Coordinates of C-alpha atoms in Angstrom, one line a residue:
M1 CA 12.7 21.9 18.2
D2 CA 9.5 21.7 16.3
I3 CA 6.6 23.9 17.5
Y4 CA 3.1 22.3 17.1
L5 CA -0.1 24.6 17.0
P6 CA -3.2 22.4 17.9
E7 CA -5.8 22.1 15.2
K8 CA -8.3 24.0 17.0
Y9 CA -6.1 27.1 17.0
Q10 CA -5.7 26.7 13.1
T11 CA -9.1 27.4 12.0
I12 CA -10.2 30.4 9.8
P13 CA -12.2 32.2 12.8
V14 CA -9.1 32.0 15.0
K15 CA -6.9 33.6 12.4
L16 CA -9.2 36.3 11.5
F17 CA -9.6 37.1 15.2
V18 CA -5.8 37.3 15.6
L19 CA -5.6 39.3 12.6
V20 CA -8.3 41.7 13.7
I21 CA -6.6 42.2 16.9
L22 CA -3.2 43.0 15.4
T23 CA -4.8 45.6 12.7
V24 CA -6.6 47.3 15.3
F25 CA -3.4 47.5 17.4
T26 CA -1.3 48.8 14.4
L27 CA -4.0 51.3 13.5
I28 CA -4.1 52.8 17.0
I29 CA -0.5 52.9 17.2
T30 CA 0.0 54.4 13.8
F31 CA -2.5 57.2 14.7
F32 CA -0.6 58.1 18.0
S33 CA 2.9 57.9 16.5
L34 CA 2.0 60.2 13.7
S35 CA 0.2 62.5 16.2
V36 CA 3.4 63.0 18.0
N37 CA 5.5 63.2 14.7
V38 CA 7.1 59.8 15.1
Q39 CA 7.5 58.6 11.4
V40 CA 9.7 55.6 11.6
V41 CA 9.7 53.0 14.6
F42 CA 6.0 52.2 14.6
T43 CA 5.9 51.2 11.0
H44 CA 7.9 48.0 12.0
F45 CA 4.6 46.6 13.6
Y46 CA 3.1 46.6 10.1
Y47 CA 5.3 43.6 9.1
I48 CA 3.4 41.4 11.7
P49 CA -0.2 41.5 10.3
I50 CA 0.9 41.7 6.6
I51 CA 3.3 38.5 6.9
L52 CA 0.7 36.6 8.9
A53 CA -2.2 37.7 6.5
A54 CA 0.0 36.7 3.5
Y55 CA 0.8 33.4 4.8
W56 CA -2.9 32.6 6.1
F57 CA -4.7 34.0 3.0
T58 CA -2.4 34.3 0.2
K59 CA -3.8 36.3 -2.5
K60 CA -6.4 37.9 -0.5
A61 CA -3.8 39.3 2.0
I62 CA -2.7 41.7 -0.7
V63 CA -6.0 43.5 -0.9
Y64 CA -5.8 43.7 3.1
T65 CA -2.0 44.9 2.8
I66 CA -3.4 47.9 0.2
F67 CA -6.1 48.6 2.9
L68 CA -3.4 49.0 5.6
C69 CA -1.1 51.3 3.2
A70 CA -4.0 53.3 2.1
F71 CA -5.0 54.1 6.0
Y72 CA -1.2 54.9 6.5
L73 CA -0.9 57.3 3.7
V74 CA -3.9 59.1 4.4
L75 CA -2.9 59.6 8.2
V76 CA 0.6 60.7 7.0
Y77 CA -0.7 63.2 4.5
I78 CA -3.1 64.7 7.1
L79 CA -0.8 64.7 10.1
S80 CA 2.4 65.8 8.4
F81 CA 0.5 68.8 7.1
H82 CA 1.1 67.8 3.5
N83 CA 4.8 67.5 4.0
L84 CA 5.9 66.0 0.3
Q85 CA 9.3 64.4 1.7
I86 CA 7.5 62.5 4.4
C87 CA 4.5 61.6 2.1
L88 CA 7.1 60.1 -0.4
E89 CA 8.8 58.1 2.3
A90 CA 5.6 56.6 3.4
L91 CA 4.7 55.8 -0.1
L92 CA 8.0 53.8 -0.5
R93 CA 7.3 52.0 2.8
C94 CA 3.9 51.0 1.4
L95 CA 5.5 49.7 -1.8
I96 CA 7.8 47.4 0.5
F97 CA 4.8 46.4 2.7
T98 CA 3.2 45.3 -0.7
G99 CA 6.2 43.5 -2.0
I100 CA 6.6 41.6 1.2
S101 CA 3.1 40.7 1.2
S102 CA 3.1 39.4 -2.4
V103 CA 6.4 37.4 -2.0
T104 CA 5.2 35.9 1.4
A105 CA 1.8 35.0 -0.4
I106 CA 3.6 33.3 -3.3
L107 CA 6.0 31.6 -1.0
S108 CA 2.8 30.5 1.4
M109 CA 1.0 29.2 -2.0
T110 CA 4.0 27.1 -3.0
I111 CA 4.3 25.6 0.6
K112 CA 0.5 24.9 0.6
N113 CA 0.7 23.2 -2.8
Q114 CA 3.8 20.9 -1.6
R115 CA 1.9 20.1 1.5
K116 CA -1.2 19.3 -0.7
K117 CA 1.0 16.9 -2.9
I118 CA 2.4 15.3 0.1
K119 CA -0.7 14.7 1.8
E120 CA -2.0 13.3 -1.4
S121 CA 0.9 11.0 -1.8
E122 CA 0.4 9.8 2.1
M123 CA -3.1 9.1 1.1
L124 CA -2.3 7.1 -1.9
Y125 CA 0.4 5.3 0.2
R126 CA -2.2 4.6 2.9
A127 CA -4.8 3.4 0.5
V128 CA -2.4 0.9 -1.2
W129 CA -1.0 -0.2 2.1
E130 CA -4.4 -0.9 3.7
N131 CA -5.9 -2.4 0.5
V132 CA -3.3 -4.4 -1.2
Q133 CA -3.8 -8.0 -1.5
A134 CA -0.6 -8.9 0.0
G135 CA 1.0 -8.9 3.6
I136 CA 3.8 -6.2 3.9
V137 CA 6.0 -6.1 7.1
L138 CA 8.8 -3.3 7.6
I139 CA 11.4 -4.4 9.8
N140 CA 14.3 -2.7 11.6
P141 CA 17.4 -4.5 10.4
E142 CA 19.3 -3.5 13.4
D143 CA 17.2 -5.3 15.9
N144 CA 15.0 -7.4 13.8
K145 CA 12.0 -5.7 15.6
I146 CA 8.8 -5.1 13.4
I147 CA 8.1 -1.5 12.8
S148 CA 5.0 -1.4 10.7
I149 CA 2.5 -4.1 9.4
N150 CA -0.5 -3.8 7.0
P151 CA -3.9 -5.3 7.5
E152 CA -3.4 -8.2 5.1
A153 CA -0.5 -9.5 6.8
L154 CA -2.4 -9.3 10.2
K155 CA -5.3 -11.0 8.6
I156 CA -2.8 -13.9 7.4
T157 CA -1.1 -14.2 10.6
G158 CA -4.0 -13.6 13.0
F159 CA -2.3 -11.3 15.1
S160 CA -3.4 -7.7 16.1
E161 CA -1.2 -4.6 15.4
S162 CA -0.2 -4.2 19.0
E163 CA 0.7 -7.8 19.4
V164 CA 3.5 -7.4 16.7
L165 CA 4.6 -3.9 16.6
G166 CA 8.1 -3.4 18.4
H167 CA 8.6 -7.2 18.7
V168 CA 11.4 -9.3 17.0
C169 CA 9.9 -11.1 13.9
H170 CA 11.9 -14.4 14.7
K171 CA 9.6 -16.9 16.1
L172 CA 6.7 -14.5 15.9
I173 CA 5.6 -14.4 12.4
C174 CA 8.8 -16.1 11.1
P175 CA 10.1 -19.5 12.0
T176 CA 13.8 -18.9 11.4
L177 CA 16.0 -18.6 14.5
A178 CA 17.5 -15.4 15.7
G179 CA 21.1 -14.9 13.9
N180 CA 20.0 -16.9 11.2
C181 CA 18.1 -14.4 8.9
P182 CA 18.7 -15.2 5.4
I183 CA 18.8 -11.5 4.3
R184 CA 20.4 -9.8 7.5
N185 CA 22.9 -12.7 8.7
K186 CA 23.4 -14.5 5.2
S187 CA 23.0 -11.6 2.7
L188 CA 20.7 -13.8 0.7
K189 CA 18.2 -12.4 -1.6
I190 CA 14.5 -13.8 -1.2
E191 CA 12.3 -13.1 -4.4
N192 CA 9.0 -15.0 -4.9
A193 CA 10.4 -18.0 -2.9
E194 CA 8.1 -20.4 -1.0
R195 CA 8.4 -19.9 2.7
I196 CA 6.6 -20.4 5.9
A197 CA 4.9 -17.8 8.1
L198 CA 3.7 -18.5 11.5
S199 CA 0.1 -17.5 12.8
K200 CA -0.8 -16.6 16.2
D201 CA -1.7 -19.9 17.2
G202 CA 1.5 -21.3 16.0
K203 CA 0.2 -22.8 12.9
E204 CA 2.6 -23.1 9.7
I205 CA 1.1 -20.9 6.7
P206 CA 2.8 -21.7 3.4
I207 CA 3.4 -18.1 1.7
L208 CA 5.1 -17.0 -1.4
K209 CA 7.5 -14.3 -0.1
T210 CA 9.7 -11.5 -1.3
A211 CA 12.2 -9.8 1.0
T212 CA 14.6 -7.1 0.2
A213 CA 16.7 -4.3 1.9
M214 CA 15.7 -0.7 1.2
Q215 CA 17.1 2.8 1.9
I216 CA 15.0 5.6 3.2
G217 CA 17.0 8.9 3.7
D218 CA 19.9 7.7 6.1
N219 CA 18.0 4.7 7.5
E220 CA 17.9 1.1 6.2
F221 CA 15.0 -1.2 6.5
L222 CA 13.7 -4.6 5.5
I223 CA 10.6 -4.9 3.6
E224 CA 8.8 -8.3 3.5
C225 CA 6.0 -9.0 0.9
F226 CA 4.1 -12.1 1.0
I227 CA 0.8 -14.0 -0.1
D228 CA -0.9 -16.9 1.4
I229 CA -0.8 -19.8 -0.9
S230 CA -2.4 -22.4 1.6
K231 CA -5.4 -22.8 -0.9
I232 CA -2.8 -23.4 -3.9
K233 CA -1.0 -25.9 -1.7
E234 CA -4.6 -27.6 -0.9
A235 CA -5.3 -27.7 -4.5
E236 CA -1.9 -29.3 -5.2
A237 CA -2.5 -31.9 -2.7
T238 CA -6.0 -32.7 -4.2
L239 CA -4.5 -32.8 -7.7
L240 CA -1.9 -35.2 -6.5
G241 CA -4.6 -37.3 -4.8
Y242 CA -6.6 -37.5 -8.1
I243 CA -3.5 -38.4 -10.0
R244 CA -2.7 -41.1 -7.6
E245 CA -6.1 -42.5 -7.7
A246 CA -6.2 -42.4 -11.5
T247 CA -3.1 -44.5 -11.5
L248 CA -4.4 -47.1 -9.1
R249 CA -7.7 -47.1 -11.1
I250 CA -6.1 -47.5 -14.4
R251 CA -2.8 -49.5 -13.9
N252 CA -4.5 -52.7 -13.4
P253 CA -6.8 -52.9 -16.2
V254 CA -4.2 -51.5 -18.6
S255 CA -1.8 -54.2 -17.3
L256 CA -4.2 -56.8 -17.8
V257 CA -5.1 -55.6 -21.3
K258 CA -1.3 -55.5 -22.3
N259 CA -0.7 -59.1 -20.9
N260 CA -3.8 -60.3 -22.7
L261 CA -2.7 -58.8 -26.0
T262 CA 0.8 -60.4 -25.5
E263 CA -1.0 -63.7 -25.3
L264 CA -3.3 -63.1 -28.1
K265 CA -0.1 -62.1 -30.3
K266 CA 1.5 -65.4 -29.5
D267 CA -1.8 -67.3 -30.0
L268 CA -2.0 -66.0 -33.5
N269 CA 0.6 -68.1 -35.1
D270 CA -1.1 -71.2 -33.7
K271 CA -3.5 -72.3 -36.6
T272 CA -4.9 -74.9 -34.6
I273 CA -6.9 -72.4 -32.4
N274 CA -10.5 -71.8 -33.3
P275 CA -11.2 -68.3 -34.4
E276 CA -14.1 -67.9 -32.0
Y277 CA -11.3 -67.9 -29.3
F278 CA -9.9 -64.8 -30.8
I279 CA -13.3 -63.0 -30.9
T280 CA -13.9 -64.0 -27.4
T281 CA -10.6 -62.7 -26.1
L282 CA -11.1 -59.2 -28.1
S283 CA -14.4 -58.9 -26.7
V284 CA -13.0 -59.3 -23.1
Q285 CA -10.2 -56.5 -23.9
E286 CA -13.0 -54.3 -25.0
K287 CA -14.8 -54.7 -21.8
H288 CA -11.3 -53.8 -20.1
M289 CA -11.1 -50.5 -22.2
E290 CA -14.5 -49.8 -21.3
E291 CA -13.8 -50.0 -17.7
I292 CA -10.7 -47.8 -18.1
L293 CA -12.9 -45.2 -20.0
K294 CA -15.4 -45.6 -17.0
N295 CA -12.8 -44.9 -14.4
L296 CA -11.5 -41.9 -16.3
K297 CA -14.9 -40.3 -16.5
E298 CA -15.6 -40.8 -12.8
I299 CA -12.6 -39.0 -12.1
E300 CA -13.4 -36.2 -14.3
Q301 CA -16.9 -35.8 -12.9
A302 CA -15.5 -35.8 -9.1
V303 CA -13.0 -33.0 -10.1
A304 CA -15.8 -30.9 -11.8
E305 CA -18.2 -31.4 -8.8
K306 CA -15.6 -30.5 -6.0
H307 CA -13.8 -27.7 -7.9
T308 CA -16.0 -24.6 -8.2
E309 CA -13.1 -22.6 -9.9
I310 CA -13.4 -24.6 -12.9
P311 CA -15.2 -22.6 -15.8
E312 CA -18.7 -23.6 -16.5
E313 CA -18.3 -24.8 -20.1
L314 CA -15.2 -27.1 -19.0
R315 CA -17.5 -28.2 -16.1
N316 CA -20.4 -29.3 -18.4
Y317 CA -17.8 -31.1 -20.6
L318 CA -16.2 -33.0 -17.9
K319 CA -19.6 -34.0 -16.3
R320 CA -20.9 -35.1 -19.8
E321 CA -22.5 -38.7 -19.7

């Protein structure tokens, strides 16, 4: 079972307070134990403040350990009446204390560095997750329930996070019926495919979608990534409209010119026809060609005026008289 210590108890003042209490207790028990000639048992209490100090304060804890050892050695030297063997045993214990403090400090620094890297990685992931200009949805393949959804996906669909988390994706943001999922039920791969997403009000939104299964540890997830292509579809529809209009406005004049030129070609073989007739006929065809060019020019100008995404240089060219 994991034990979680609240943030308010993990501050520097709280740690210092705990360490001071343990230090005072250790110093007092050291003095009384040595006073009654107890040399071994009480020294086990040193491990608690030494290890905590090394874990919390790393390198600074080594200085703290040296201070405790110095106090301990001085008391042993005084209260043991300069017994060399007892002093050597105490010195050996101090070396062990210092070694434990150093090892714990190194391990603590390693743990803190790893935690820092994990935190930075989480911050980077969070920044990408929240700011990427694409909707991302994480789904549990076992029940098709939405586990996580990023802000862009919420923006595209119009839902709030609470309205989708824990809910089945079918008929919520995806029009596919339950049991007919192309990835989970049909083992298909969706990569940059045009699909439909559902908005909160039931509106169908054209999207460009990629969906795939991924493994995280022992768990498998479905991840969907999509972008809204509504504006692209609108632009395509507008373009088709312009093409249809251009076709209608040009087809008749072009057909008329073609028919007239065919007739003119036949008339060229008839030498009884006055040359003025040919001049008049060609003048009429010239007018028809001018009408075609005029129609094309009007369409170009309409496109330039309605589409702000066109570069300024090209816009000026299209709008030229």
